[in-house]
Tab-separated table of C-alpha atoms in Angstrom:
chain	number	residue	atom	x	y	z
U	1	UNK	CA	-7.990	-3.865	21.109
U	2	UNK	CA	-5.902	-2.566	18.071
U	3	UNK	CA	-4.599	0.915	18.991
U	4	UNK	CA	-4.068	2.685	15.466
U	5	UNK	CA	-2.518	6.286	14.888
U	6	UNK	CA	-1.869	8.093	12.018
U	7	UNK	CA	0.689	11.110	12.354
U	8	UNK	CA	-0.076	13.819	9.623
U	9	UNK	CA	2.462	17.015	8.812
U	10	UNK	CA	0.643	20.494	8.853
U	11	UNK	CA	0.232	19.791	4.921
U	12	UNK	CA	-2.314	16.862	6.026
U	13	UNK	CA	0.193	14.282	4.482
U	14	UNK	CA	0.442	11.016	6.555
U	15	UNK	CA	4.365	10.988	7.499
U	16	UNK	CA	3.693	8.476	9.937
U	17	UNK	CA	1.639	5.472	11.267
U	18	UNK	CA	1.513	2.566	13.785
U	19	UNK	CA	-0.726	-0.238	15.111
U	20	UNK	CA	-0.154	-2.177	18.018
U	21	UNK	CA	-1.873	-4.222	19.747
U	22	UNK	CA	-4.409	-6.982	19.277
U	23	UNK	CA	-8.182	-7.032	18.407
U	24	UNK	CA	-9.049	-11.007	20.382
U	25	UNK	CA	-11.843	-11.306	18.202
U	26	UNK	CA	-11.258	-14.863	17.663
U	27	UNK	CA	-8.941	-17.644	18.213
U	28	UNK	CA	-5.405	-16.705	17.306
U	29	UNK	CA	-5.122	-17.697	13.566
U	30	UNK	CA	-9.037	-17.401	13.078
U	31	UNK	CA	-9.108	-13.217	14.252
U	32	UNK	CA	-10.481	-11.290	10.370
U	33	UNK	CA	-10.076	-8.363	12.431
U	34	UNK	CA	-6.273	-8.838	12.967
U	35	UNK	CA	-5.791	-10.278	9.256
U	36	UNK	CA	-7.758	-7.451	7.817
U	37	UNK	CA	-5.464	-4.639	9.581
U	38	UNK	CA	-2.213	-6.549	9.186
U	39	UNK	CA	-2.784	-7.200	5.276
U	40	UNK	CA	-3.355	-3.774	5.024
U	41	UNK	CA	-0.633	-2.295	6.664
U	42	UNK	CA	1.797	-4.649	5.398
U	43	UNK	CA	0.975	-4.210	2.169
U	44	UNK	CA	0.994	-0.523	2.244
U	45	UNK	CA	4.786	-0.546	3.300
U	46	UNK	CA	5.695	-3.153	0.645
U	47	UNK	CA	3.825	-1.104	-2.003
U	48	UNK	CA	5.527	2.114	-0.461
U	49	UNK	CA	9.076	0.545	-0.924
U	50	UNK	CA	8.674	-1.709	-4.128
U	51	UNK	CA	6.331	0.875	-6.063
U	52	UNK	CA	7.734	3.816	-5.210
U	53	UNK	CA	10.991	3.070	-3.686
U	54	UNK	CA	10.745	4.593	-0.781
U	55	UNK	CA	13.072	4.375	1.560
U	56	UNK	CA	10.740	3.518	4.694
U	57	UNK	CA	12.070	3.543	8.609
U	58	UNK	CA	9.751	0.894	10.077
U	59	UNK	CA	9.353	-1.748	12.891
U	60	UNK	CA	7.246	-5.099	12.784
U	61	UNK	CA	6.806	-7.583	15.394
U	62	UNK	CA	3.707	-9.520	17.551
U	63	UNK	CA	1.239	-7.044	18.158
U	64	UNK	CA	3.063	-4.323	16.613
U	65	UNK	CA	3.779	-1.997	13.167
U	66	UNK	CA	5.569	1.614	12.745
U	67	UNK	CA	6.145	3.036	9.779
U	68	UNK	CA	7.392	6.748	8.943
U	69	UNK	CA	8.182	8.160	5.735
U	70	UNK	CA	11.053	10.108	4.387
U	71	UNK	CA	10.975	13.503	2.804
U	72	UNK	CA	9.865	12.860	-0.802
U	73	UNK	CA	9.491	15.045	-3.899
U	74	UNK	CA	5.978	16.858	-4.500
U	75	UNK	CA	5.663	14.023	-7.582
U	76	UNK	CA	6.646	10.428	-5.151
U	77	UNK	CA	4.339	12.334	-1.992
U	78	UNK	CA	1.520	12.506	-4.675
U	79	UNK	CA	1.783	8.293	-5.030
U	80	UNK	CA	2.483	7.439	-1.472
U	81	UNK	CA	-0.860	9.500	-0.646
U	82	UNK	CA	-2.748	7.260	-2.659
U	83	UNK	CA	-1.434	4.245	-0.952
U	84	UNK	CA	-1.960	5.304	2.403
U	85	UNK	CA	-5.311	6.670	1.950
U	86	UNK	CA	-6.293	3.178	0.517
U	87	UNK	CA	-4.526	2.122	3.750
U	88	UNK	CA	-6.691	4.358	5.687
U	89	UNK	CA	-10.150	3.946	3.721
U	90	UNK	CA	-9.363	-0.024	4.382
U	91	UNK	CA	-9.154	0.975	7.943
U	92	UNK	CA	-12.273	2.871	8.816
U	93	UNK	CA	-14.157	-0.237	6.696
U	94	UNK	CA	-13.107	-2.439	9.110
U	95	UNK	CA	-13.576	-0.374	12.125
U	96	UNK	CA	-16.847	0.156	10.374
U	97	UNK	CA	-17.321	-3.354	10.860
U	98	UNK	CA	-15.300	-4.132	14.119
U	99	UNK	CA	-15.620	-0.657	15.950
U	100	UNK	CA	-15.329	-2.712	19.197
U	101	UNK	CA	-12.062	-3.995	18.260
U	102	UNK	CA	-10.669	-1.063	16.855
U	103	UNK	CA	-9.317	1.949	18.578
U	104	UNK	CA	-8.248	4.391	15.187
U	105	UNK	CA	-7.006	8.457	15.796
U	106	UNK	CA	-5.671	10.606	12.809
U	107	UNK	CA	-4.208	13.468	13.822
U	108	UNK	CA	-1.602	16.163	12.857
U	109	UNK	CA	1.422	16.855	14.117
């Protein structure tokens, strides 16, 4: 199973997020549950730092993804909503999909 959190401040801003785990849907290499969430999330944090040039504390190995974000200005927290939400919406479509896989909590902190 893919554990998935997403940290919000009390502004409902995602500040934080990580995935760990994986979903053994299929053969390693053949899993669309474990491609979809790790093309999403890996994206995300290269269009975090490359659009926006954020400067982004995060972690990647086997079975596992952190990310948290900086403090940014009201203008660069605007654009790095839109890109996590994407994230996010990509998400719940695949847990849509996959809920069995798929373990997802959004919460604030």
């Amino acid at each position: 199973m893919i554990k998935i959190d997403f940290l919000r401040n009390d502004q409902g801003h995602i500040v934080e997020f990580s995935i760990e785990g994986h979903a053994d849907a299929a053969p390693h290499g053949e899993d669309i549950v474990c491609a979809s969430i790790s093309i999403l999330s890996q994206t995300t944090i290269l269009a975090l730092h490359e659009l926006l040039s954020i400067d982004l504390e995060y972690a990647m190995e086997d079975g596992y993804l952190s990310c948290r974000l900086p403090d940014l200005s009201k203008e660069v927290r605007e654009k790095a909503n839109l890109i996590l939400n994407t994230m996010l919406i990509g998400i719940k479509g695949t847990k849509g999909m996959y809920s069995e896989f798929i373990d997802l909590n959004d919460k604030e902190v």
